[in-house]
PDB file of C-alpha atoms in Angstrom:
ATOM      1  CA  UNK A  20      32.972 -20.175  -0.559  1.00 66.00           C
ATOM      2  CA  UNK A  21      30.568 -19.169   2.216  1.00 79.00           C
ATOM      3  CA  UNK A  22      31.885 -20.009   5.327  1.00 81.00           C
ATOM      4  CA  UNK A  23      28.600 -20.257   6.894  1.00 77.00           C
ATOM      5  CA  UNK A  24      27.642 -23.253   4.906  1.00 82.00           C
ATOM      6  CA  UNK A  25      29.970 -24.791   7.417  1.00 85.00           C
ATOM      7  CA  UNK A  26      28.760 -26.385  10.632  1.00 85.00           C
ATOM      8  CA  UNK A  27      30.952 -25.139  12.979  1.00 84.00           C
ATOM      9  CA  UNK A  28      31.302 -21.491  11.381  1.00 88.00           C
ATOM     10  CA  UNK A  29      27.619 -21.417  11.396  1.00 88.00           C
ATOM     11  CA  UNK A  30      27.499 -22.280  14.987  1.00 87.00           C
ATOM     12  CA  UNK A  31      30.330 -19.649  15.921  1.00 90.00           C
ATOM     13  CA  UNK A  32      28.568 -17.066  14.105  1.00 91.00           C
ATOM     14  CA  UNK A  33      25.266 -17.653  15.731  1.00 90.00           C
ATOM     15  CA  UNK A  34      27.117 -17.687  19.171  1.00 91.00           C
ATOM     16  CA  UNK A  35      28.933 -14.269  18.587  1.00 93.00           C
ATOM     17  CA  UNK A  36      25.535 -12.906  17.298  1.00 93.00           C
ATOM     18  CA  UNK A  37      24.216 -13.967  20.761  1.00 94.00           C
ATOM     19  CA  UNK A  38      26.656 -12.716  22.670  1.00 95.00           C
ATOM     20  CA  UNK A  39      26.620  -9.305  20.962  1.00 96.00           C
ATOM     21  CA  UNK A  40      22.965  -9.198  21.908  1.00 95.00           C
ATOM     22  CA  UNK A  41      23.826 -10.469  25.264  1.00 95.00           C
ATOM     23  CA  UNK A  42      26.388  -7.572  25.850  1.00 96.00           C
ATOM     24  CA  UNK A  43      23.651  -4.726  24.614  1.00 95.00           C
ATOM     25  CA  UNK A  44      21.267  -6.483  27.061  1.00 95.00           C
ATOM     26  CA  UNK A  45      23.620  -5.799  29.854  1.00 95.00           C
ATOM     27  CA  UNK A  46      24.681  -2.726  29.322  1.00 96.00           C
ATOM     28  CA  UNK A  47      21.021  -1.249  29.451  1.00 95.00           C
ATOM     29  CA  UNK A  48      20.656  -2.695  32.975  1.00 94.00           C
ATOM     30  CA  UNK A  49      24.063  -1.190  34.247  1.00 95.00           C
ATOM     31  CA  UNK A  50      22.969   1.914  32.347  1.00 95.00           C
ATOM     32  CA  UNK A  51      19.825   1.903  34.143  1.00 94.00           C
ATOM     33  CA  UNK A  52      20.893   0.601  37.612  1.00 93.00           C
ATOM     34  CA  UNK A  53      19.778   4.141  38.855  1.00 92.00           C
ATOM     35  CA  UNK A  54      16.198   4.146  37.238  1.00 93.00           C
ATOM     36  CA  UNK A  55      13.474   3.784  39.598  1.00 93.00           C
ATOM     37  CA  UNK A  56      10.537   1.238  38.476  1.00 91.00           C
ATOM     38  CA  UNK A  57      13.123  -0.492  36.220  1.00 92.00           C
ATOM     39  CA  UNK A  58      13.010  -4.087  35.594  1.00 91.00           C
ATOM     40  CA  UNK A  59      17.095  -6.047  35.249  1.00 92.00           C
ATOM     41  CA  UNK A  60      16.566  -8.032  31.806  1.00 92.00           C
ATOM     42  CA  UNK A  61      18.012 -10.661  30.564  1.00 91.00           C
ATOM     43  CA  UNK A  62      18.398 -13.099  26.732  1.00 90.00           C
ATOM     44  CA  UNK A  63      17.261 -16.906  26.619  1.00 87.00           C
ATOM     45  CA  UNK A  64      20.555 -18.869  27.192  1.00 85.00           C
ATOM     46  CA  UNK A  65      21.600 -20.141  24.129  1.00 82.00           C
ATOM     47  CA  UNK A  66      23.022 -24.041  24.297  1.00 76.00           C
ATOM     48  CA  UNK A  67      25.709 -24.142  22.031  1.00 65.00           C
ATOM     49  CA  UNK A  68      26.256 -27.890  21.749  1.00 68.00           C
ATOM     50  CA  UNK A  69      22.753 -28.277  20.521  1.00 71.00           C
ATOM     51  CA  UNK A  70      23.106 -24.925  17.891  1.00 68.00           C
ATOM     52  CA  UNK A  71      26.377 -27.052  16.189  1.00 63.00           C
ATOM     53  CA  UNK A  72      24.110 -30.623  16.686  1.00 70.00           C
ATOM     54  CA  UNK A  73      21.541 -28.390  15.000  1.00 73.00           C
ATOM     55  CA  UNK A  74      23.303 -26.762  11.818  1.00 66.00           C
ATOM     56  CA  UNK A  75      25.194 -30.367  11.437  1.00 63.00           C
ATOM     57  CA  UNK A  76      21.992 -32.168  11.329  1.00 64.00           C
ATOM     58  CA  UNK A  77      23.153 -34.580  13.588  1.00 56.00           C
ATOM     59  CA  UNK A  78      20.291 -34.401  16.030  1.00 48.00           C
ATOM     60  CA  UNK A  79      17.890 -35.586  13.040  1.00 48.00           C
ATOM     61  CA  UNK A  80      20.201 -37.330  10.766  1.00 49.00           C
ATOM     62  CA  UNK A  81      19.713 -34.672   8.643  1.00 44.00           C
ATOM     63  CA  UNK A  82      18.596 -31.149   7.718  1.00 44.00           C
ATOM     64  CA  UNK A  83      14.674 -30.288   7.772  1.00 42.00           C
ATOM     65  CA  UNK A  84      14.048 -26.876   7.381  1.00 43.00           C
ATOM     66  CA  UNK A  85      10.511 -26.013   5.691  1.00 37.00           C
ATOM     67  CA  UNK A  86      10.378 -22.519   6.555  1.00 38.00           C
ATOM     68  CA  UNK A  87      11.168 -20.134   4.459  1.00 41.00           C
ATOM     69  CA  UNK A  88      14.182 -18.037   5.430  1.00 49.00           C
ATOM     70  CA  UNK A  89      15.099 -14.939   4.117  1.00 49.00           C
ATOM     71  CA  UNK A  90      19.237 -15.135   2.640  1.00 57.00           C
ATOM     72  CA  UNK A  91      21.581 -12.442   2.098  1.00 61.00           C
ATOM     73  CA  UNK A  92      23.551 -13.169  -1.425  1.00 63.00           C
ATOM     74  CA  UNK A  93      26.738 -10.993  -0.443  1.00 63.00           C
ATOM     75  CA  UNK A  94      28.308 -10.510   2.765  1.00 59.00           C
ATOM     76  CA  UNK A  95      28.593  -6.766   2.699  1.00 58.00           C
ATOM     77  CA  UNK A  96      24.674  -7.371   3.214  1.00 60.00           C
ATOM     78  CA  UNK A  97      22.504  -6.739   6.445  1.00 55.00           C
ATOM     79  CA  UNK A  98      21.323 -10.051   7.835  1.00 56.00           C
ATOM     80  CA  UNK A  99      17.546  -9.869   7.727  1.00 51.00           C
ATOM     81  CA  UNK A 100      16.290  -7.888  10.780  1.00 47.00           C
ATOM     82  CA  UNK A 101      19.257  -6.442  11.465  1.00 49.00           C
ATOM     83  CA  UNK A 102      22.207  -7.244  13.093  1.00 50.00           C
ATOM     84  CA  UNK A 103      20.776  -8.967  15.997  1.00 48.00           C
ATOM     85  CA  UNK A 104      18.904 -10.985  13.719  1.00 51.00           C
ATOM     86  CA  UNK A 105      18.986 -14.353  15.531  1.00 56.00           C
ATOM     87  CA  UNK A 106      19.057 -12.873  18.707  1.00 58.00           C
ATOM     88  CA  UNK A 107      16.184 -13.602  21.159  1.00 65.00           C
ATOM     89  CA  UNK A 108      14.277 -10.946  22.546  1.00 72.00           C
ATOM     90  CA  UNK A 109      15.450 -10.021  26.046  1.00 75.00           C
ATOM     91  CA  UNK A 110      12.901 -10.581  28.793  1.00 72.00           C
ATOM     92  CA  UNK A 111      12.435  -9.274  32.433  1.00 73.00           C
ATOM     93  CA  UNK A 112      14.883 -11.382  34.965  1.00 68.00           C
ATOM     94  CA  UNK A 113      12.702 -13.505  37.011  1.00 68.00           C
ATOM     95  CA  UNK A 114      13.674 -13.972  41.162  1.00 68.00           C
ATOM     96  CA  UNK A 115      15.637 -10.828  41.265  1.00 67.00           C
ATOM     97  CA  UNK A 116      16.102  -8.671  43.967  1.00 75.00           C
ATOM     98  CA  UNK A 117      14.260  -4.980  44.217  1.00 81.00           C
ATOM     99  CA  UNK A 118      15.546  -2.072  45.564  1.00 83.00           C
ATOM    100  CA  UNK A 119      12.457   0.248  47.230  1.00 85.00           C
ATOM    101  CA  UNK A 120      12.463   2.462  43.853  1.00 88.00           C
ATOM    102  CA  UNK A 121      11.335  -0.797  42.256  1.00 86.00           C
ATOM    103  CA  UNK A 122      15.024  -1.164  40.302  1.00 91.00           C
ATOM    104  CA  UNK A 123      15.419  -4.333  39.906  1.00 89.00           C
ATOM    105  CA  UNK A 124      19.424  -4.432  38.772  1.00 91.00           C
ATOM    106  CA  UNK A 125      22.019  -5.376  40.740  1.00 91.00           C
ATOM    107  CA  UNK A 126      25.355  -4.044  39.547  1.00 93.00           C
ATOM    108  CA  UNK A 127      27.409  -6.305  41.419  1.00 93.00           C
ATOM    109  CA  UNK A 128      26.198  -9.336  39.348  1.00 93.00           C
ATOM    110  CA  UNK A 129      25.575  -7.162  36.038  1.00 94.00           C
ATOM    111  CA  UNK A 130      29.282  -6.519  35.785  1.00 96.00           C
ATOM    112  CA  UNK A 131      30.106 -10.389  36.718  1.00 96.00           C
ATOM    113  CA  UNK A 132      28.227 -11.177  33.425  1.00 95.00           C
ATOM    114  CA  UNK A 133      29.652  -8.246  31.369  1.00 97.00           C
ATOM    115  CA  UNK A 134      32.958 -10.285  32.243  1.00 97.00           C
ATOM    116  CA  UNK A 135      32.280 -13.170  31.505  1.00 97.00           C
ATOM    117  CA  UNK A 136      30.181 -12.313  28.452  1.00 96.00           C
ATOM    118  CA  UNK A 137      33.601 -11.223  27.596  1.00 97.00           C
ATOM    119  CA  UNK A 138      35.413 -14.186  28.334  1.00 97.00           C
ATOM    120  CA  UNK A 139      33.044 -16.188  26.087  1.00 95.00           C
ATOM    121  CA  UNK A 140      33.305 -13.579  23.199  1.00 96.00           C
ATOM    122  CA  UNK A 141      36.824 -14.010  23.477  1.00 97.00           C
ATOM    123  CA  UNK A 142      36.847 -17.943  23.206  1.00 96.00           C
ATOM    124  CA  UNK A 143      34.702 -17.737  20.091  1.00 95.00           C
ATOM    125  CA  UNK A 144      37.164 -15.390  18.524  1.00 96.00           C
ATOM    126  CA  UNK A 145      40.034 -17.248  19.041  1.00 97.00           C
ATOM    127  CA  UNK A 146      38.037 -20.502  18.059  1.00 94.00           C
ATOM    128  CA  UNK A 147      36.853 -18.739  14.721  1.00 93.00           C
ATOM    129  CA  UNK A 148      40.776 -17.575  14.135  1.00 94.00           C
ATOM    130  CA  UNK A 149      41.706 -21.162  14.558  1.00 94.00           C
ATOM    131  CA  UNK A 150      39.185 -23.001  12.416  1.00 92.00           C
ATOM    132  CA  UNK A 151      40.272 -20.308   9.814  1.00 91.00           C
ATOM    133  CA  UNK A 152      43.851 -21.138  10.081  1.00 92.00           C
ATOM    134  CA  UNK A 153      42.871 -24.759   9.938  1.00 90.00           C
ATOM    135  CA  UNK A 154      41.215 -23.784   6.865  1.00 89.00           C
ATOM    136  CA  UNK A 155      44.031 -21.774   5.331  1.00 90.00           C
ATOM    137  CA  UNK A 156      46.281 -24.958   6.025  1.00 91.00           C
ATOM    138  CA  UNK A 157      43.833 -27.192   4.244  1.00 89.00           C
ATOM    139  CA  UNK A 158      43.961 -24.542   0.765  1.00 87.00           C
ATOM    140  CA  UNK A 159      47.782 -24.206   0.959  1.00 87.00           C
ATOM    141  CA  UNK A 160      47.966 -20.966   1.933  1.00 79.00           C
ATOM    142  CA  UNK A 161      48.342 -21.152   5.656  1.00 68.00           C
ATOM    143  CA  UNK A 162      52.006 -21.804   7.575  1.00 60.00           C
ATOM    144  CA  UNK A 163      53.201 -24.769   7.544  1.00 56.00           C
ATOM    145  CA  UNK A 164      56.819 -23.812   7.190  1.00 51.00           C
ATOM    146  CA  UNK A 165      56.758 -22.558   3.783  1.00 46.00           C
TER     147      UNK A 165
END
């Protein structure tokens, strides 16, 4: 069974993807807090509610994808365009502030979102690990006493 044929799996996949990008985004503005002329960037927020709405159908009733998307059969596979396929391209940080060498990252509030990019990995982990167990349950094979 592919667990990304359901909702909610979909959705937490999607969000970890995100956040994976989210974290690399990051960590090339700390890394280049020092660079002169360099621009803080930053991914499109991503509205979870409306991803799970999305890959439910719900917002439509149902599904209506007409493009064409490209599939992996196996999931040893790479997802198509690598793995921060999904991922938004990150884009210069509008109304920050600018040092005089024209850096544009402030480190202060680059490691506030490293931790809390952290703290929302986290809750997607242990939201996956729970859904999973709730899984196991449902095939006989989880707890319940036994």
């Amino acid at each position: 069974m592919d667990l990304t044929s359901i909702p909610l799996m979909a959705a937490l996949k999607k969000r970890m993807q995100w956040l994976h990008g989210n974290q690399s985004v990051l960590s090339q503005n700390i890394a280049n807090a020092d660079t002169p002329g360099y621009k803080a960037q930053e991914l499109e927020k991503q509205d979870f509610s409306g991803l799970v709405n999305e890959l439910s159908g719900a917002e439509k009733g149902m599904r209506t994808s007409t493009a064409a998307k490209l599939r992996t059969t196996d999931a040893r596979h790479m997802a198509p365009g690598g793995s921060n396929a999904g991922v938004p391209d990150a884009k210069d940080m509008k109304d920050g502030e600018e040092s005089p060498t024209g850096n544009s990252v402030v480190l202060e509030e680059e490691m506030m979102k490293v931790a809390d990019n952290q703290m929302q990995y986290g809750m997607v982990v242990n939201l996956y690990k729970k859904n999973m167990g709730l899984l196991k349950i449902a095939m006989g094979k989880g707890g319940g006493g036994r």
